[in-house]
XYZ file of C-alpha atoms in Angstrom:
456
model
C -61.363 -32.709 -6.682
C -57.765 -32.840 -5.475
C -56.562 -32.640 -9.075
C -58.387 -28.981 -9.103
C -56.844 -28.162 -5.637
C -53.300 -29.123 -6.904
C -53.818 -26.949 -10.124
C -55.141 -23.958 -7.893
C -52.341 -24.317 -5.760
C -49.759 -24.528 -8.985
C -51.204 -21.468 -10.312
C -50.837 -19.708 -6.832
C -47.491 -20.802 -6.639
C -46.592 -19.488 -10.040
C -48.417 -16.287 -9.365
C -46.542 -16.011 -6.089
C -43.214 -16.428 -8.065
C -44.228 -13.864 -10.663
C -45.064 -11.081 -8.035
C -41.727 -11.823 -6.469
C -39.914 -11.627 -9.556
C -41.952 -8.215 -10.199
C -40.998 -6.962 -7.067
C -37.032 -8.105 -7.689
C -37.326 -6.468 -10.827
C -38.609 -3.028 -9.372
C -35.713 -3.197 -7.211
C -33.143 -4.118 -9.335
C -34.263 -1.281 -11.681
C -34.133 1.334 -8.536
C -30.946 0.006 -7.607
C -29.587 0.455 -11.627
C -31.093 4.113 -11.843
C -29.191 5.182 -8.689
C -25.976 3.619 -9.550
C -26.346 5.581 -13.151
C -26.953 8.808 -11.038
C -24.018 8.478 -8.849
C -21.646 7.445 -12.038
C -22.634 10.497 -14.183
C -22.147 12.573 -11.363
C -18.574 11.070 -10.788
C -17.969 11.994 -14.391
C -19.395 15.477 -14.093
C -16.842 15.957 -11.574
C -14.421 14.922 -13.685
C -13.292 12.395 -11.272
C -13.713 9.341 -13.609
C -10.840 6.778 -13.298
C -9.925 5.372 -16.544
C -8.064 2.052 -17.091
C -5.774 1.520 -19.660
C -4.903 -1.554 -20.758
C -1.350 -2.472 -20.973
C -0.238 -4.901 -23.833
C 3.483 -5.628 -22.671
C 5.151 -6.030 -19.462
C 5.864 -3.297 -16.569
C 8.590 -1.196 -17.527
C 9.930 2.129 -18.200
C 8.266 1.889 -21.639
C 5.281 0.376 -22.753
C 2.532 -0.599 -25.157
C -0.820 0.149 -24.744
C -3.752 -2.254 -25.904
C -5.131 0.008 -28.263
C -2.011 0.208 -30.226
C -0.270 2.740 -28.451
C 3.664 2.039 -28.590
C 6.340 3.733 -27.233
C 4.713 5.178 -24.280
C 6.941 6.326 -20.971
C 5.626 4.832 -17.880
C 5.914 7.355 -15.342
C 2.982 5.832 -12.832
C 4.407 2.676 -11.670
C 5.667 1.541 -8.520
C 8.445 -0.187 -9.902
C 11.068 2.196 -8.284
C 13.609 -0.547 -8.865
C 12.724 -1.497 -12.082
C 12.895 -5.297 -10.785
C 9.637 -5.983 -12.083
C 11.311 -6.759 -15.827
C 14.647 -7.595 -14.269
C 16.025 -10.402 -16.132
C 17.120 -12.292 -13.041
C 14.145 -11.799 -11.290
C 11.902 -13.205 -14.145
C 14.168 -16.037 -14.124
C 14.027 -16.842 -10.529
C 9.964 -16.673 -10.886
C 10.210 -19.284 -13.672
C 12.609 -21.480 -11.689
C 10.564 -21.535 -8.707
C 7.319 -21.988 -10.948
C 8.921 -25.160 -12.416
C 10.231 -26.473 -9.275
C 7.219 -25.710 -6.784
C 4.223 -25.719 -9.024
C 1.591 -22.978 -9.695
C 0.301 -22.975 -6.386
C -0.294 -24.575 -3.056
C -4.114 -24.875 -3.219
C -3.995 -24.586 0.683
C -3.531 -22.246 3.502
C -0.199 -22.434 5.236
C -0.844 -24.559 8.143
C -2.721 -27.325 6.408
C -0.268 -28.039 3.503
C 0.531 -24.824 1.882
C 4.164 -24.132 3.347
C 7.071 -24.698 1.109
C 10.796 -24.432 1.963
C 10.894 -21.293 -0.317
C 8.183 -19.636 1.634
C 10.575 -20.047 5.053
C 13.720 -19.082 3.395
C 11.784 -15.631 2.195
C 10.527 -15.008 5.623
C 14.205 -15.370 7.425
C 15.665 -13.595 4.407
C 13.056 -10.709 4.993
C 13.633 -10.384 8.699
C 17.617 -10.639 7.912
C 16.998 -7.802 5.676
C 15.508 -5.753 8.371
C 17.159 -6.542 10.878
C 14.246 -7.905 12.866
C 13.750 -11.251 14.692
C 10.997 -12.999 12.224
C 8.589 -12.488 9.476
C 5.226 -13.709 8.306
C 4.027 -13.832 4.545
C 1.005 -12.507 3.705
C -1.045 -12.313 0.376
C -1.013 -8.623 0.288
C 0.059 -5.768 2.823
C -3.494 -4.230 2.677
C -4.593 -7.327 4.982
C -1.272 -7.265 6.781
C -2.755 -3.663 7.624
C -6.362 -4.828 7.866
C -5.808 -7.727 9.984
C -5.675 -5.993 13.675
C -7.705 -8.368 15.232
C -5.197 -9.461 17.701
C -3.755 -7.884 20.920
C -0.820 -9.429 21.579
C 1.240 -9.150 25.119
C 4.769 -9.888 25.346
C 7.587 -8.878 27.283
C 10.954 -6.617 26.521
C 14.089 -7.333 28.314
C 12.839 -4.725 30.948
C 9.697 -6.921 31.571
C 7.436 -4.357 30.428
C 3.791 -5.903 29.061
C 3.126 -4.658 25.305
C 0.482 -5.188 23.022
C 0.374 -5.078 19.689
C -2.613 -4.769 17.235
C -2.328 -6.255 13.831
C -4.694 -6.000 10.911
C -8.552 -6.425 11.499
C -7.055 -6.903 15.119
C -8.835 -5.196 17.741
C -6.340 -3.858 20.250
C -8.478 -4.061 23.518
C -10.844 -1.216 24.655
C -8.423 -0.864 27.187
C -5.936 0.422 24.745
C -5.118 3.086 22.167
C -4.111 3.746 18.571
C -2.671 6.925 17.469
C -2.954 7.410 13.645
C -1.566 10.151 11.065
C -4.802 11.173 9.609
C -3.212 11.187 6.034
C -2.288 7.155 6.021
C -2.605 4.608 4.014
C -6.708 3.507 3.492
C -5.441 0.032 4.536
C -4.337 1.353 7.959
C -7.417 3.424 8.419
C -9.852 0.639 7.513
C -7.533 -1.637 10.091
C -8.277 1.242 13.011
C -11.870 1.550 12.041
C -12.292 -2.063 12.939
C -10.253 -1.999 15.927
C -11.663 -1.906 19.249
C -9.024 0.515 20.587
C -9.520 3.978 21.411
C -8.770 6.135 18.053
C -6.759 8.953 17.951
C -5.939 10.980 14.647
C -3.410 13.381 14.572
C -2.732 15.945 12.360
C -0.206 14.774 9.599
C 3.439 14.887 10.664
C 2.619 17.361 13.284
C 4.680 16.671 16.273
C 2.994 18.858 18.580
C -0.570 17.462 17.956
C 0.891 13.905 18.427
C 2.259 14.790 21.955
C -0.785 16.597 22.525
C -3.098 12.945 21.582
C -0.111 10.726 23.383
C -0.538 12.729 26.813
C -4.470 12.292 26.448
C -3.982 8.750 25.916
C -1.792 8.306 28.848
C -4.952 7.046 30.625
C -5.041 3.547 28.690
C -3.529 0.565 29.183
C -1.247 0.547 25.668
C -0.690 2.763 23.165
C 0.462 2.266 19.717
C 1.477 4.794 17.026
C 0.827 4.417 13.538
C 2.336 5.815 10.305
C 3.436 4.962 6.738
C 7.014 5.584 6.532
C 6.689 7.082 3.290
C 3.157 8.879 2.478
C 2.107 7.515 -1.369
C 0.380 10.367 -2.173
C 2.641 13.208 -1.182
C 6.011 11.796 -1.466
C 6.882 12.947 2.458
C 8.283 11.125 4.927
C 7.074 10.611 8.327
C 9.691 12.297 11.074
C 10.545 8.676 12.767
C 13.193 10.134 15.123
C 10.540 12.506 16.586
C 7.749 9.932 16.702
C 10.388 7.453 18.231
C 11.536 9.879 20.825
C 7.950 10.757 21.750
C 6.793 7.328 21.770
C 9.713 6.483 24.192
C 8.570 9.347 26.501
C 5.038 8.365 26.557
C 5.502 4.547 27.130
C 4.272 3.712 23.148
C 4.855 1.564 20.565
C 5.588 2.416 16.913
C 3.922 0.784 13.878
C 5.135 1.978 10.336
C 3.814 0.873 6.837
C 7.139 0.592 4.530
C 5.701 -0.068 1.266
C 6.528 3.033 -0.194
C 10.562 2.795 1.055
C 11.384 -0.855 1.400
C 14.201 -1.168 -0.712
C 15.192 2.231 -1.949
C 15.115 4.449 1.386
C 18.289 4.248 3.386
C 21.768 3.633 2.565
C 20.820 -0.125 2.434
C 17.416 0.195 1.046
C 16.066 -0.836 4.720
C 13.220 1.809 4.464
C 12.715 5.153 6.330
C 13.676 3.809 9.562
C 17.252 3.059 8.546
C 16.809 6.183 6.641
C 16.376 8.165 9.952
C 18.378 5.808 12.053
C 15.946 4.496 14.438
C 15.995 1.097 13.272
C 16.167 0.091 16.822
C 13.142 1.995 17.920
C 10.122 1.056 15.610
C 8.441 -2.240 16.859
C 6.507 -3.515 13.770
C 6.890 -2.973 9.977
C 4.501 -3.755 7.233
C 5.771 -3.826 3.859
C 5.144 -5.078 0.297
C 6.640 -7.457 -2.261
C 4.144 -5.578 -5.056
C 6.369 -2.527 -5.493
C 10.222 -2.137 -5.312
C 10.628 -5.885 -4.572
C 9.695 -7.030 -8.139
C 6.127 -5.866 -8.211
C 4.289 -9.281 -7.720
C 1.631 -7.639 -6.093
C 0.184 -5.647 -2.867
C -1.859 -2.600 -2.295
C -2.000 -0.343 -4.849
C -0.098 2.890 -4.404
C -1.162 2.321 -1.634
C 1.068 1.733 1.491
C 1.261 -3.031 2.408
C 1.028 -6.675 2.289
C -1.914 -8.898 1.468
C -4.500 -7.445 -1.078
C -4.293 -8.858 -4.488
C -5.488 -12.720 -4.986
C -4.400 -14.953 -6.912
C -0.913 -13.625 -6.808
C 0.206 -11.062 -4.158
C 2.747 -10.861 -1.452
C 3.525 -8.569 1.641
C 4.499 -9.240 5.153
C 4.872 -8.098 8.708
C 8.538 -8.653 10.544
C 9.102 -7.819 14.577
C 9.322 -9.220 17.549
C 9.418 -13.356 17.415
C 6.364 -13.426 19.837
C 4.422 -11.282 17.563
C 5.028 -13.155 14.460
C 4.218 -16.396 16.524
C 0.825 -15.665 17.155
C -0.288 -13.935 14.167
C 0.463 -17.504 12.789
C -1.958 -18.951 15.643
C -4.521 -16.338 15.251
C -4.355 -14.075 12.063
C -7.407 -14.821 9.803
C -5.947 -13.601 6.922
C -3.140 -15.542 7.352
C -5.221 -18.787 8.574
C -7.819 -18.392 5.676
C -5.949 -17.150 2.611
C -4.018 -19.300 0.145
C -0.250 -19.387 0.529
C 1.528 -16.917 -1.909
C 2.635 -18.859 -5.446
C 5.851 -19.725 -5.781
C 6.466 -17.493 -8.585
C 5.559 -14.453 -6.513
C 8.069 -15.879 -3.851
C 11.113 -16.219 -6.286
C 10.435 -12.861 -7.241
C 10.705 -11.362 -4.093
C 13.573 -13.260 -2.904
C 15.723 -12.726 -5.700
C 15.176 -9.178 -5.638
C 16.003 -9.233 -2.281
C 19.337 -10.814 -3.084
C 19.832 -7.960 -5.479
C 19.192 -5.464 -2.869
C 21.790 -6.955 -0.426
C 24.471 -7.421 -2.589
C 24.795 -3.509 -4.036
C 22.849 -0.426 -3.243
C 23.763 0.761 -6.914
C 20.245 0.321 -8.253
C 18.583 2.366 -5.418
C 21.454 5.379 -5.905
C 20.870 5.413 -9.552
C 16.872 6.282 -8.766
C 17.577 8.792 -6.159
C 19.970 10.697 -8.567
C 17.029 10.324 -11.493
C 14.297 11.627 -8.816
C 16.446 14.872 -8.236
C 17.009 15.730 -11.704
C 13.218 15.337 -12.244
C 12.511 17.452 -9.229
C 14.956 20.422 -9.637
C 13.853 20.572 -13.567
C 9.995 20.470 -13.093
C 10.536 23.059 -9.827
C 12.904 25.456 -12.406
C 10.044 24.961 -14.995
C 7.366 26.413 -12.501
C 5.405 23.348 -11.218
C 5.108 23.008 -7.451
C 6.094 19.190 -6.441
C 4.874 17.734 -3.039
C 7.215 15.710 -0.807
C 11.300 15.968 -0.871
C 14.029 13.541 -2.049
C 11.308 11.044 -2.758
C 10.101 9.121 -6.037
C 6.775 9.865 -5.453
C 6.743 13.398 -7.117
C 3.156 14.768 -6.917
C 2.619 17.810 -9.358
C 0.100 19.719 -7.441
C -3.009 21.122 -9.353
C -5.298 21.614 -7.084
C -8.309 21.114 -9.635
C -9.664 17.683 -10.382
C -10.411 18.602 -13.781
C -7.611 19.871 -14.739
C -5.452 17.299 -13.361
C -7.323 14.613 -15.358
C -7.341 16.519 -18.675
C -3.836 17.261 -18.265
C -2.954 13.648 -17.632
C -4.991 12.672 -20.545
C -3.086 15.115 -22.982
C 0.392 13.958 -21.515
C -0.772 10.596 -22.531
C -1.021 12.199 -26.249
C 2.345 13.051 -25.789
C 3.558 9.567 -25.400
C 3.508 10.108 -21.213
C 1.843 8.123 -19.027
C 0.678 9.408 -15.988
C -2.374 9.833 -13.833
C -4.344 12.384 -12.226
C -5.252 11.779 -8.438
C -8.800 13.625 -6.901
C -11.179 13.023 -4.523
C -11.464 10.585 -2.985
C -7.983 9.508 -3.383
C -6.557 12.785 -1.864
C -8.153 15.338 -0.221
C -10.893 17.607 -2.179
C -8.877 20.824 -3.537
C -5.572 18.936 -3.801
C -5.697 17.056 -7.244
C -2.646 16.162 -8.853
C -0.710 14.247 -11.211
C 1.442 11.750 -9.313
C 4.939 11.290 -11.409
C 6.767 8.082 -10.174
C 10.514 7.529 -11.122
C 12.255 4.558 -11.674
C 15.909 3.525 -11.854
C 15.084 2.174 -15.123
C 14.413 5.672 -16.519
C 16.807 7.208 -18.644
C 17.777 10.800 -18.426
C 16.302 11.206 -21.469
C 13.094 9.924 -20.442
C 12.967 12.285 -17.681
C 13.697 15.293 -19.810
C 11.365 14.291 -22.256
C 8.751 14.078 -19.349
C 9.642 17.561 -18.038
C 9.097 18.958 -21.535
C 5.594 17.320 -21.954
C 4.759 18.930 -18.761
C 5.676 22.169 -19.206
C 4.014 22.361 -22.992
C 0.789 20.865 -21.502
C 0.956 23.308 -18.168
C 1.220 25.832 -20.440
C -1.918 24.835 -22.756
C -4.127 24.529 -20.150
C -3.264 27.656 -17.812
C -1.475 25.605 -15.209
C 2.147 27.646 -15.910
C 1.935 31.502 -17.169
C-alpha cells in the first residue's frame, strides 16, 4: 500500500513539474514574441544600432573583422591619440609585469596598491584639487549619489554634496541641465533630494529654478562640462556666478573635456577660468587619458568591468567620506594595474606639454570650417565632437553606412540617444588624424550628402 501511495505521489510531482514547465514555457514564449516585436519596431524606425567588430588596436586607422582595411576612424573618444601611444602602452605592460593582472579584491580589503595612491595624487594635482578617488568607471561615479556629505568651508558654511547613487536628503535640491549625460540623470533619479531640471544652458531658467530652490537647505547645480552629443560647452562662468549668488555648489562631469580643454588640458573649468569656483569634478580615464574604459560617449568614471577607470576629485573631506560610504567604491574590485599604468603615463605626457592638445584643436577647426563651407550644419563650437545635424534617423543611419563603404567610420545617432527629430552623425576629431584624413572625410560627406539629399 505504501508503495502504491509513493508511486502516486511521485507521479503527481512529475505531473506538477510538467505543468510548471509548460507554464514557464508559455511565459517565455510570450516574452519572446514581445521582444521580437519591439526589436522589429526598432529596425522599422531605422534606429537599429549595429556593432562593427574591430580587428586592430584603436587608432586613426582601423581594420574591421569582416575584412575591411584602411578604414579611417572618426567615431572614437580617443581625442589625443593616447590609446595607442607607445609610451602609454609600455607603461601598461610594465604595470602588468610588476603588479599583476588584477587585485581580486576591493580597495579596503586588500586591493590598494602603491600605483593606485600615486594616480589619485596625480589626478588631484592635475586638477588642482585637494584629493581624488578612483572608480571602476565615471558612470558609477555619477550614479553613486547615495551620500549626503557635510563639510565646512573657510567661512564655516555647512555644505552638502551628492555623489553617484547618492541621496541628498529630502531637505536638499539638485538642479540639472536637461541634456546632461545619462549617468548624471540616473544618479539624480535615485536621489531623494528635490529635483529641478533647467533648459539646456539656459541661464535665465537656471536662475528661476535657483530662486525656487531657495526654500531647500542646500542646492547643487549639476552639469556636463562638454556635452557629448552636441559638442557644446557649458557656460560655467555664468553658472558659477549664479551659484555664488544663490549659495549653491557646482558639480561638473568632465569626461569630454579632461586632457584637452583649457590652456593645460585641465578641462572646462580651466578653459573658462573658474577652477576655484567648481566644487566637484567627475571624469574618466576612458577617453583622452588613454582610453582604458569608462562610460560610452557618454559624459564618467565607473562602468565597464573588468577594466575601466574614472574618478571624483574635490575637497578632501568629501573624498575621505566616499572611501567610507560609497557603495561602488566599497563593493567593486580595484582598477587593474594596466589601466592605472596607462592613465598615469597619459597624465605625465599632458603635464609635460600641451602640444598634442593644440594639434587636436587645429584639426578640429579644419574639419568644422570645411564642413560648414560644404553646406553642413555642425553643432557645438570649437570642440572635437562635431555633430553633423541631419534630423532624420533613417537618413543618419543610411549615410553612416554609405560613409563606411567609402572608408570612413562614423556612427549615426538617433532616439533615444538624442531627442527625436535631432538625429545626427557624430564625428570626433583626434590629434592623430592627419590633414589628409580630415580632407578625405569631408569629401566623403559631401558625396554622400548629395547622394541622399542632405546637400543640394
